[in-house]
Structures are given as structure tokens and as C-alpha cells.
Amino acid sequence: MSEGKAYEGVKDGNGGPVRGAVPSLAEVVAASALLEEVARERGLDVRRLDEELVVCGDGRRRVLFHGLVSSSTGKLAHALCSNDAWLRAHLARHGLPVVRTRLVGADDADFALRAAEDLGFPVRMRSFVAGHAADSVVEPVDRIATSVDSFHQAWRAVRDAARGIRFQVILEHRSPGTVSDIEIIGGSAVAAPALAGPDREQAESLALRVLSALPNLTSGEVRLITGAHQTMVDSVDPTLRSRMGRGGRPRSQAAAVLSFEFSDT
Amino acid sequence: VVTKGPGLIRAALRGAGRRSRGPGDGARIGTVELVRYVGPGRAFIHSHGMVVQVTAVDGDRTRRGIGEAVTAPAQSEAAWRRLRALAPDLVGTAMPRRADPADPLAGVAAWQPVRAADSGAVRAAKLALEMALLDLLMKVGALPPAGEVPPVAKQPVHRMPSAPPGAPADHLTPVLRDDAGESWAVRLRLTGDPELDLAWLRHAAAIERAAGRDRPVWLFGGNREPAAALDLVRRTAELVGRGEAPGLVLLEEPLRRGPQSSLAKYQERSALSKLQRRSELSKLQQAADEALGRTRPGPAGGPRLAIVAGESLSAVTQVRRLCEQWPIGGIHLSLARWGTLAGFRQAAIVAKRRDPATLVLLGGGRGSRLSAAALEWLAAATPEIDRYVPEPPPVEWPVLHPADQGGVGPRTGLFAGVDVAELATVADDTAAFPPMAPPPAAQRPNRFPDHPLPGEAVGRRSVLLETEALRAGLRTRRLSREVFLAEEPASGRTIGFTDSESSATGWPAAVSAARKGVTRDLLAGQGLPVPEGAAFPTVDRAAAAELAEKLGFPLVVKPAGGSKGVAVTVGIASKEELHRALDEVASSPYAGTGVVVERFVTGDDYRVLATRREVLSVVKRQPASVVGDGLRTIEELVVVANAARRQNPHLARRVIRIDARVDDQLRRQDLTRTSVPETGRRVRLRAEGNFSLGGESFEVLDSTHPSVRELAVAVVAAVPGLPHAGLDILMDDHRLPAEQQTITILEVNSRPVQSIHHFPMYGPPRDVSRRLLADAAEAEGVALAEAADELTVSMTVRGRVQAVGYRRWMVRAAKQLGVAGWVANAAGPDLVRAVLHGRARWVGMLVRLAFDGPPGATVVEVSAEPVELAAPNGFTIHPDVP
């Protein structure tokens, strides 16, 4: 790996892309269209509010959806999941194994280097602007540093992105491991493509504990990294979009979401 | 309505003036009016300025003198109290027909000059009054008019690097080379290392010579004992004598200063310490003169090393004594230390009489353009002052341009007047002597006297909710200015808030609430009353115009995703106005969210905070207005209204701004800013009721009809996943049944501001935060303890918080809030721990402010947990803790 180069992500079992902090408009629109289609097939009343939002159901139970995310998924959980440093600190407090992470200001290289050394190289560094989508204000930075020298090189990208704007940088220790995404819908694991057997059960159990530790979150995709010694939580995607970007049309995913929300109808 | 010329806070002076005048008297002071305003600051610690207007009546002529002084944050309250105590003494005072230019205030009987023993707060109060009296003396013709004052070049200050010239850390050489030479001298802060200091002096002189200049070099700062100072003086004199330094070098206060310990610092400021330093200064000057072969008093020509007395000097008697022994080389006068303009003039005269070669330098002062203008006048009108050398201001103050001018121009006094509209935006307290009659009780706004931060908005973001969480025994963790989590210690169950949006708020609900067009459709689908209209992309003007044609005028145009009334235009009555409104949306920060065109509906404007079960508070909003008293102009009434708003924790930053839209509203009522409305007349200043535009709030939950409450609950329930919301509703009268009036739901806000309800201007305050917290807790099965009024919390702050002055900042903030406890650096480079004890509201506020911290700190997380500890006294910095 060259010094301070852009981070290309750890490859998961399906060769999936590294996901961003927030879904793109196209992803949400596609998911919303799929949900509408499946809901109509189920005979639910569907009212489209705009290209991203639909309301399903009748007077007895009405559920609002943004993409595949239902109104029973909390916005705060989304906020937590949008910043891996926040998420991991929260999960660590609940006794869950997480990727070692530190959050630092983008205006102090020395302080950040000390934090990186504390974490141990290789260290991935990403920009994060609290309260905003990171890429809307600051040019996104995603670099990997394998040594002090490459850290300085990578930090130049952070400094160049800052241009006087205060933002934060997520530093995380990156060690080799296998990535698996566990999809939980309505409190049940529905898909873990890269795993099988006892590993899968263990991973699903960990993923369920992750979701139960987050306020008002019943569905989401938990990304785990299994290294030589331990399986750790990497991130959580409450928008259920990992399979949306792979050409497939996961009708089963939309169907599972609707089944959970309208199980008593 | 009577229209008068511009003024500050005008009162009817006829009564007071006539009563106090005797036969043959000249002008006599009828009223003294005071306005305190908010100066620069950060994290709620602000400097303040005080503006004084004294008004005198001479026959049929009214004259107004204006003065100003500024204070450091710690002295603001004391100075304001002293000013209020001194001001009444001036009422009824006769102004002399002729004043002695050397001592102009000697003839003003009630005037109390600054004394050497006066504190900084007293000096500030006296300065404001003195400046106003000087201005008045000019305007009544007792002193020559100020006239034109030539422009003055600022005197920048440079810090010497702690490395020799040419070293890699040398940042100064390029600055000195690029200097255009407009300032009088090259002013350099010394390092305290004599070798380095002298090397830089030679280097600066060489750069000046290379540029074909021989400006004086003015040195100051550094720490040294008397013997070291004497050595520095002798070596500097040698350089001057050999021509390796400029012909005039100034060395200001070269003795020891800036010691580390608090006790030593305190002792350093004592009168005795200053006396000793002044005595040493004379000896140093004598040594410098002897080294250069100069006699004193003597001619000003030839190479000179002038020892300058600055911070150890604050009174005329001190200057006199300083010059009695061996005349000092120079004095540097500072308005902040001296607190008197008249005293400056006397000090300059005293120094020059003893030795005309003594340099008299007048430093600049903090404050608005008023203070700057007064100093400019003093420099121009006092031949004994050699130089006016103001530094560029380190922080921006409100400008307070003299009225009707872009700057100070031809005038009879110090100031032509003051821009009241600008003053109104920063005013945070007012007083008048004789006192004005108070308004009727119904027109008196709520006061929040236990609010320790007057002029500050304390409802910021989720602070009220976080405080409630701590009061209820939960552990909190703040992740950003918007987001905090609250955890039940026993179970670890977590709730949280993004602003006021709780963890129970569904993601799609929050998305839909931010889109006005979507919200309209959701509510309409449930048969709830929304105005007829639709949302469009901002670029689709044709569709918007087509709908407008269909709906007919009048219309409302607003951004689909905006807030706080930005780019909202109501009452659009023509195509031209429609296109202007669409332009405004297109050029607003919310242009990308689309535009909503709706039929204009009328009714009173309400903000209703409701859950899916009940209504928590109903606040009626009225557009900004003032009520006439027959005495003051509209803009003066706005100053008073804004001062009241500054005392309200919710409205403190949402003041009435007198702008073109206000002028337009006034025109519709045949009024101008300087009209004096008759007693009891309510003058409307704006069409919109938004608080950020000066709207007023009336809490009316108790008198709201049950059917109106039911409707509000139904609106929240119409948005799936929305646990509570702030509803903007137009209706005829909240007391009437819903079916007997026209009600329109304008907006549904998923994260409403709660402080509107906690701190209404009129009506009972509602503690809605406790209710919102309880709802969020119930949704996650979190148990809340009974709310505590006093709190002790253990707090951990994570981020870059060491070696940035974080602990000192926290001590200052805690003292300001009346919070006891301690703060300490913890093991690890990124942790500070603290224990805070005091009233729950202020402990919660400090926990919130800890996330901001001082400049230089970058906080990424603040955790707080209620603990049971013995109540600490005071607030201190502890030794480091694990």
C-alpha cells in the first residue's frame, strides 16, 4: 500500500462497495419505488408524497417510508450511525466489540498523530462534519496511513479539505479481516450472505445486540469485521441499501420490511 | 404624531428643563439617559459598552451630549451600577457659559472627577459621563467646537520571534519589509532575552534604513528585574549612540511584569508596586540620558532613548511625581486605565511643563466609533499630546456610527448623534433619570431575574432537555451541538435528542416535516385544514405563476425547506410582487428545497407545542410592535423594547432590527423612525410574527378552547412516527371552538424550539422540556427520577482540551454561572474531568457550554453523570487526576 493513499476499503465477501455515510438520492428513490411496488402487490393503500416518501396503510395503521426506512426507525439512530466514531463509542459502552476509533479536530495534526499512534497503524482517516452531510461542506477525505510518515502525507489532504472550515476526522485502526453484512429487519436476521454455520449464528447474535443497543432502531444492516482474534462491529446502515447497489432487486427485503410493519393487518 | 430630529432616547424635556431653570441661567441638564450594549465576547462572556446621553435645555433650544465607555466582562455589572448611581446627580446641573479648556469640567458643579483610588468600574462610569458632558459643553458653546479631525494611521504591534532574525521561525522580517511605513513607529513586543531583543532592534533599524526611513522603534514587554532592565537600557543606549538603532527608541515599562502566580500577579497590580515601578522608571531614564550625554530638561533633538511609563500610570498626580525627580522620556496614556479624557489633557500639560522633550503618546481605546471619535478630538485639540497612536482593534466592536454620517465629520460637539437603529440591535439595558413612568402592568414583559447571563440566549439547542435528563438522574453524553444521548444508569437503556427531536421521532417523519409541500399533502390527506396551494422546484417559475393565476391574489410564497421566516413573503398582491418573492426564494440559502405557493390566509399567528396525546403549550405570536408614550421616538422605543428582549433567555438574540421592511410598515401607518407616537398607541413594525424578526410571545394555553387543542393533537397524529411537533397555526381566536372559526395549519416542525414556551414574553412559562423527556423515556422504557433542583455532576470532556486554557476558561464560566466545583486535567492527552455543583439549570448550562470551550479547544464529547458528593465551595483548578 503506498504512503498516505486514498482508502479503497476492505473487500467484503461479495465484493461490495464501501458505503458512504448517507445514501444517495438515487439509492433512496430506487428503494422507494421498489417498496411502493411491493406494497401495492400486498394490497396496501399507498400514497406517494414525493419521489422519496410514501405513506402506506389505512386509518388503522399508517406507516411513512423514506426509501425502505419506516417511521418506526428513529432519526437519532440515523444520526448515531452516520458517524462511526459516535456509533462505536456508544456500542463500546454497551460492552460490544468495536473497531478502535478516535474522533479528533481537523485543526491539530500533532494531536491527531498522537491519537493515531495510540490506535496503532494502519489507521484510516475520514472527514466528518457534525450536523451536516460531510461531503456537502468539506471535500470528503478518506485516506489510509501505515506509518508516521504516511500519516503526515495523508493529513495534508485533511488540511487541504479544511480551507478554514472546522470539522472532525474519524481515525480508526484498520487490521486485516473478513467483512460480513448482517441484515436485520424487525428484530430478526434476514440475510448474512458471507457467512454460514456457527459463524453465522454468532454474527447474527452480535448484530441483534448491536441493534438493541441503539435507540428506536429495529432494522438495519450491521457490518462486522472478523479478524484473527475477534469479530468487531464496524458500522450500521439503517437504510438497508447494501444490496440495492448491486444490480439485484431485493424484493424480499422490501417484503420483509412491509411484513414487519403490517404484521397485524 | 410629532416628528423630531434624531436623538438617542428622547424624553419630553420641557417640564424638567423649565422647573430647574432660574433667571439668567444658561443650559441646564434636564435628563440623563443610559443604554448598555453588548460588546464582543465568546461563549457568553462579553465586554459591554455604556452610552450616555445628557440633554440640556437652554431657552427653546435642546442640546444633547453623548458619551461612551466600555468595560471588561468582569466589570460590566459594577460599572453599570455605578453609572446608574452617578447619573441622577447630573439632573438639574447648570452648564457654565464658558469652560476652561485646560480643565473644562471644573465649572460643572455635580461633576466628580476620576480619583487615583477609583476602581476600573468607577473609572468607566465616570468616563462615559465625562465624555457626554464634554460633548454637551461644545454643543452649548462653552468649549470651542471639535471641528474637523485629520485621519490617523493605526499603530500595529508585532511580536518578536523567539529566534534570531533570519532563523526558520522568523516570521517578522517579511512583515517589517512589507510595512508601508504609514504608522508613526515600529512597535515591537520584546522576548525578554536581551541578546535576542537587541539583535531584533538592530535588524528592525536596518530594515528601516534600507527603506529610506528612520521611524522610531517602540519596544515594550518582556520580564526583567530592575538590574536587568538597567543593563538593557544601557546596552540599548549604546546602540542608539553608535547609530545602530534609530534616532529615537522608546522602551515602555521595561520592568518585571506578567508573573506566573496569582498572588504575585495581584501584588504586581497594587498601588505600592506601581509606585515602586514608577520610581525605577525615572532612574532608568536618568541612566539612559547619562549614557547618551543628555541633560534634562533639555532639547528634544539628537539621538534619544525614551523610557515610557504606561501601565503603571493612571492619574495626573502620578505624572506630576514621576516628572519631579528626573523627567521621564514619555508617557503612554490609555483610556481603559485612566478613565478620563480631561485627565489626559492635564497629564499632558503637566508632563510638557516639566520638560517639553517628554513624549506624550495617546493610545487608542476599545469601544465603538464614539470612543474613537472622542480620542481623535482630544488628540487634535491638545497641542501637548505629541502623537495619537491607536492600535488596530483586536476584536470588532459595534460601530455605532454617528447618526446620518458614514463617519465623524463637521460637527459642533464630539458627535453629531448616534445611530439609534444600530444601537437598538445591541442594547441590553436602559435607564433614564428622572425615571420614565413604567408602562401599565399588562404591557410589562416577564422578567427572568435569576438568569445569570443577561443578554445571552440560554435556550440554545438541546440544553434544556439535557438539563432535564440530568435532573432526572440520567447520564448524558453530548456528541455535537445538536445531539446528546441520555442513559439510564441501571439498565443502559438510551434515549436522546437531536435539538428537540427525540429518539422516538421516526426518520421519515423528520424528513417529511422538513418539506413543507409533503407536510401539506399528509395533513390534507387526513382532512386537516391547510391553505390551498402547492410546492414546485424553484426553477419551475412558470408552474408557480400558473398556480398563482389559478388561486388568485393575495398569496404567500416561501421556500419549501426554510425556517425562521427566511425568504417568506406574505400578502403578495400582484404579478410583480409574485416574481420578486420567487426571486427572493431563488437567492435564499433554501433555494434548493423548492418553493411553496399558497393562498394567503389571515388570522392570528400561534405556535402550538403538541404531542400525539395532548397540547403542552400555546403561544400567540404578534409581529414586532412598540407602544407610544408620547415622549420617545419609535427607534428609541425599539431600544427599550430590545433591552427587555435581551433579558429574556429565549429572545435575547432575537431583537427587533430597524430595516427597510420596518420603514415600509411605518410608511403604511404614516410614520417614520423618528415619529413620536402618542401615549398608548401600538405601532406595528413588521407584518411577520417570527420571533427572529422581533415577534412577541403570549402564552395562552389555559384559555385555549378544548376543540382547538384536539385539532392540534390530530395534526401531530397525522404524521406517522412523529411524537411531538411545533405547529404554526393561523386562527381567529384561540378561545373560540374550532368549528366556529377559520383555522389553518401552516407548518409542522419536528424539532421545535422549546425555549419559546419556557420563556414567553407574556403569560405563564411552561416547562415543556420535562414533558418531552418523559415521552421519549416512556417510548424506550427508561425510568426518570424526580427532578432535582440542585445537581452535582461528574463530567468528562474529551478532545483537544489540554494546553489550550480549557481549565481557566471553565473556572471563569463556572463563576459567571454561580456553579461550584473543580476542574482538572486527566491522565491521557485528551481528557479533562470536572465536578460541578449548583442550581440544576446552571449546572446543565455549564455542561452544555463545556462542549464549546475556549478558542483553541476542539471538544468531541462531553459526558456527565449525577453523583452524590459533599457540596464543594468555590470553583478551582485541581491538580491532575487519574
PDB file of N, CA and C in Angstrom, chain B residues 651-693:
ATOM      1  N   LEU B 651     -35.399  35.245  23.817  1.00  0.00           N
ATOM      2  CA  LEU B 651     -35.422  36.318  22.822  1.00  0.00           C
ATOM      3  C   LEU B 651     -34.136  37.144  22.791  1.00  0.00           C
ATOM      4  N   ALA B 652     -33.199  36.811  23.684  1.00  0.00           N
ATOM      5  CA  ALA B 652     -32.022  37.670  23.855  1.00  0.00           C
ATOM      6  C   ALA B 652     -31.285  37.948  22.549  1.00  0.00           C
ATOM      7  N   ARG B 653     -31.243  36.964  21.673  1.00  0.00           N
ATOM      8  CA  ARG B 653     -30.541  37.177  20.402  1.00  0.00           C
ATOM      9  C   ARG B 653     -31.518  37.497  19.269  1.00  0.00           C
ATOM     10  N   ARG B 654     -32.813  37.546  19.583  1.00  0.00           N
ATOM     11  CA  ARG B 654     -33.808  37.789  18.534  1.00  0.00           C
ATOM     12  C   ARG B 654     -34.388  39.183  18.749  1.00  0.00           C
ATOM     13  N   VAL B 655     -33.624  40.157  18.356  1.00  0.00           N
ATOM     14  CA  VAL B 655     -34.036  41.528  18.623  1.00  0.00           C
ATOM     15  C   VAL B 655     -34.697  42.145  17.386  1.00  0.00           C
ATOM     16  N   ILE B 656     -35.349  43.259  17.621  1.00  0.00           N
ATOM     17  CA  ILE B 656     -36.001  43.975  16.518  1.00  0.00           C
ATOM     18  C   ILE B 656     -34.931  44.763  15.759  1.00  0.00           C
ATOM     19  N   ARG B 657     -34.862  44.546  14.485  1.00  0.00           N
ATOM     20  CA  ARG B 657     -33.895  45.293  13.670  1.00  0.00           C
ATOM     21  C   ARG B 657     -34.659  46.290  12.802  1.00  0.00           C
ATOM     22  N   ILE B 658     -34.246  47.530  12.885  1.00  0.00           N
ATOM     23  CA  ILE B 658     -34.941  48.568  12.126  1.00  0.00           C
ATOM     24  C   ILE B 658     -34.329  48.600  10.726  1.00  0.00           C
ATOM     25  N   ASP B 659     -35.057  48.051   9.770  1.00  0.00           N
ATOM     26  CA  ASP B 659     -34.533  47.964   8.410  1.00  0.00           C
ATOM     27  C   ASP B 659     -35.563  48.505   7.413  1.00  0.00           C
ATOM     28  N   ALA B 660     -35.327  48.231   6.151  1.00  0.00           N
ATOM     29  CA  ALA B 660     -36.201  48.795   5.117  1.00  0.00           C
ATOM     30  C   ALA B 660     -37.634  48.274   5.254  1.00  0.00           C
ATOM     31  N   ARG B 661     -37.786  47.035   5.690  1.00  0.00           N
ATOM     32  CA  ARG B 661     -39.137  46.486   5.845  1.00  0.00           C
ATOM     33  C   ARG B 661     -39.882  47.180   6.981  1.00  0.00           C
ATOM     34  N   VAL B 662     -39.158  47.512   8.033  1.00  0.00           N
ATOM     35  CA  VAL B 662     -39.785  48.265   9.133  1.00  0.00           C
ATOM     36  C   VAL B 662     -40.192  49.646   8.623  1.00  0.00           C
ATOM     37  N   ASP B 663     -39.296  50.283   7.889  1.00  0.00           N
ATOM     38  CA  ASP B 663     -39.633  51.602   7.332  1.00  0.00           C
ATOM     39  C   ASP B 663     -40.891  51.515   6.473  1.00  0.00           C
ATOM     40  N   ASP B 664     -41.001  50.416   5.722  1.00  0.00           N
ATOM     41  CA  ASP B 664     -42.166  50.232   4.861  1.00  0.00           C
ATOM     42  C   ASP B 664     -43.446  50.114   5.695  1.00  0.00           C
ATOM     43  N   GLN B 665     -43.380  49.327   6.760  1.00  0.00           N
ATOM     44  CA  GLN B 665     -44.541  49.193   7.644  1.00  0.00           C
ATOM     45  C   GLN B 665     -44.915  50.541   8.263  1.00  0.00           C
ATOM     46  N   LEU B 666     -43.908  51.291   8.654  1.00  0.00           N
ATOM     47  CA  LEU B 666     -44.174  52.592   9.277  1.00  0.00           C
ATOM     48  C   LEU B 666     -44.819  53.545   8.264  1.00  0.00           C
ATOM     49  N   ARG B 667     -44.327  53.492   7.025  1.00  0.00           N
ATOM     50  CA  ARG B 667     -44.901  54.355   5.980  1.00  0.00           C
ATOM     51  C   ARG B 667     -46.378  54.094   5.819  1.00  0.00           C
ATOM     52  N   ARG B 668     -46.751  52.791   5.902  1.00  0.00           N
ATOM     53  CA  ARG B 668     -48.173  52.442   5.752  1.00  0.00           C
ATOM     54  C   ARG B 668     -49.016  53.036   6.871  1.00  0.00           C
ATOM     55  N   GLN B 669     -48.343  53.373   7.993  1.00  0.00           N
ATOM     56  CA  GLN B 669     -49.064  53.977   9.116  1.00  0.00           C
ATOM     57  C   GLN B 669     -48.787  55.476   9.209  1.00  0.00           C
ATOM     58  N   ASP B 670     -48.235  56.035   8.106  1.00  0.00           N
ATOM     59  CA  ASP B 670     -47.883  57.464   8.053  1.00  0.00           C
ATOM     60  C   ASP B 670     -46.907  57.850   9.159  1.00  0.00           C
ATOM     61  N   LEU B 671     -45.934  56.994   9.398  1.00  0.00           N
ATOM     62  CA  LEU B 671     -44.947  57.251  10.446  1.00  0.00           C
ATOM     63  C   LEU B 671     -43.539  57.080   9.882  1.00  0.00           C
ATOM     64  N   THR B 672     -42.556  57.597  10.626  1.00  0.00           N
ATOM     65  CA  THR B 672     -41.155  57.327  10.316  1.00  0.00           C
ATOM     66  C   THR B 672     -40.477  56.868  11.606  1.00  0.00           C
ATOM     67  N   ARG B 673     -39.190  56.511  11.495  1.00  0.00           N
ATOM     68  CA  ARG B 673     -38.462  56.062  12.676  1.00  0.00           C
ATOM     69  C   ARG B 673     -38.423  57.112  13.770  1.00  0.00           C
ATOM     70  N   THR B 674     -38.430  58.385  13.365  1.00  0.00           N
ATOM     71  CA  THR B 674     -38.272  59.442  14.357  1.00  0.00           C
ATOM     72  C   THR B 674     -39.601  60.055  14.775  1.00  0.00           C
ATOM     73  N   SER B 675     -40.698  59.430  14.375  1.00  0.00           N
ATOM     74  CA  SER B 675     -42.005  59.904  14.856  1.00  0.00           C
ATOM     75  C   SER B 675     -42.142  59.575  16.336  1.00  0.00           C
ATOM     76  N   VAL B 676     -42.910  60.416  17.029  1.00  0.00           N
ATOM     77  CA  VAL B 676     -43.193  60.170  18.451  1.00  0.00           C
ATOM     78  C   VAL B 676     -44.673  59.808  18.574  1.00  0.00           C
ATOM     79  N   PRO B 677     -45.009  58.525  18.672  1.00  0.00           N
ATOM     80  CA  PRO B 677     -46.421  58.150  18.754  1.00  0.00           C
ATOM     81  C   PRO B 677     -47.015  58.532  20.109  1.00  0.00           C
ATOM     82  N   GLU B 678     -48.309  58.853  20.076  1.00  0.00           N
ATOM     83  CA  GLU B 678     -48.953  59.293  21.296  1.00  0.00           C
ATOM     84  C   GLU B 678     -49.085  58.149  22.298  1.00  0.00           C
ATOM     85  N   THR B 679     -49.322  58.498  23.537  1.00  0.00           N
ATOM     86  CA  THR B 679     -49.372  57.515  24.620  1.00  0.00           C
ATOM     87  C   THR B 679     -50.413  56.436  24.329  1.00  0.00           C
ATOM     88  N   GLY B 680     -50.003  55.191  24.450  1.00  0.00           N
ATOM     89  CA  GLY B 680     -50.909  54.058  24.298  1.00  0.00           C
ATOM     90  C   GLY B 680     -51.082  53.571  22.883  1.00  0.00           C
ATOM     91  N   ARG B 681     -50.596  54.305  21.901  1.00  0.00           N
ATOM     92  CA  ARG B 681     -50.772  53.867  20.510  1.00  0.00           C
ATOM     93  C   ARG B 681     -49.791  52.740  20.190  1.00  0.00           C
ATOM     94  N   ARG B 682     -50.308  51.608  19.703  1.00  0.00           N
ATOM     95  CA  ARG B 682     -49.436  50.497  19.317  1.00  0.00           C
ATOM     96  C   ARG B 682     -49.030  50.678  17.856  1.00  0.00           C
ATOM     97  N   VAL B 683     -47.759  50.712  17.638  1.00  0.00           N
ATOM     98  CA  VAL B 683     -47.229  50.884  16.279  1.00  0.00           C
ATOM     99  C   VAL B 683     -46.657  49.558  15.812  1.00  0.00           C
ATOM    100  N   ARG B 684     -47.191  49.038  14.726  1.00  0.00           N
ATOM    101  CA  ARG B 684     -46.728  47.760  14.186  1.00  0.00           C
ATOM    102  C   ARG B 684     -45.470  47.991  13.358  1.00  0.00           C
ATOM    103  N   LEU B 685     -44.464  47.138  13.623  1.00  0.00           N
ATOM    104  CA  LEU B 685     -43.174  47.328  12.947  1.00  0.00           C
ATOM    105  C   LEU B 685     -42.950  46.347  11.805  1.00  0.00           C
ATOM    106  N   ARG B 686     -43.620  45.190  11.882  1.00  0.00           N
ATOM    107  CA  ARG B 686     -43.442  44.186  10.836  1.00  0.00           C
ATOM    108  C   ARG B 686     -44.761  43.493  10.565  1.00  0.00           C
ATOM    109  N   ALA B 687     -44.806  42.801   9.437  1.00  0.00           N
ATOM    110  CA  ALA B 687     -46.009  42.034   9.115  1.00  0.00           C
ATOM    111  C   ALA B 687     -45.919  40.617   9.676  1.00  0.00           C
ATOM    112  N   GLU B 688     -44.669  40.089   9.786  1.00  0.00           N
ATOM    113  CA  GLU B 688     -44.481  38.704  10.201  1.00  0.00           C
ATOM    114  C   GLU B 688     -44.323  38.618  11.720  1.00  0.00           C
ATOM    115  N   GLY B 689     -44.811  37.492  12.280  1.00  0.00           N
ATOM    116  CA  GLY B 689     -44.738  37.328  13.728  1.00  0.00           C
ATOM    117  C   GLY B 689     -43.518  36.552  14.188  1.00  0.00           C
ATOM    118  N   ASN B 690     -42.610  36.168  13.275  1.00  0.00           N
ATOM    119  CA  ASN B 690     -41.451  35.359  13.667  1.00  0.00           C
ATOM    120  C   ASN B 690     -40.665  36.051  14.773  1.00  0.00           C
ATOM    121  N   PHE B 691     -40.272  35.249  15.767  1.00  0.00           N
ATOM    122  CA  PHE B 691     -39.510  35.836  16.870  1.00  0.00           C
ATOM    123  C   PHE B 691     -38.171  36.374  16.386  1.00  0.00           C
ATOM    124  N   SER B 692     -37.598  35.687  15.391  1.00  0.00           N
ATOM    125  CA  SER B 692     -36.303  36.148  14.906  1.00  0.00           C
ATOM    126  C   SER B 692     -36.418  37.505  14.213  1.00  0.00           C
ATOM    127  N   LEU B 693     -37.648  37.892  13.903  1.00  0.00           N
ATOM    128  CA  LEU B 693     -37.867  39.213  13.301  1.00  0.00           C
ATOM    129  C   LEU B 693     -38.479  40.172  14.322  1.00  0.00           C
TER     130      LEU B 693
END
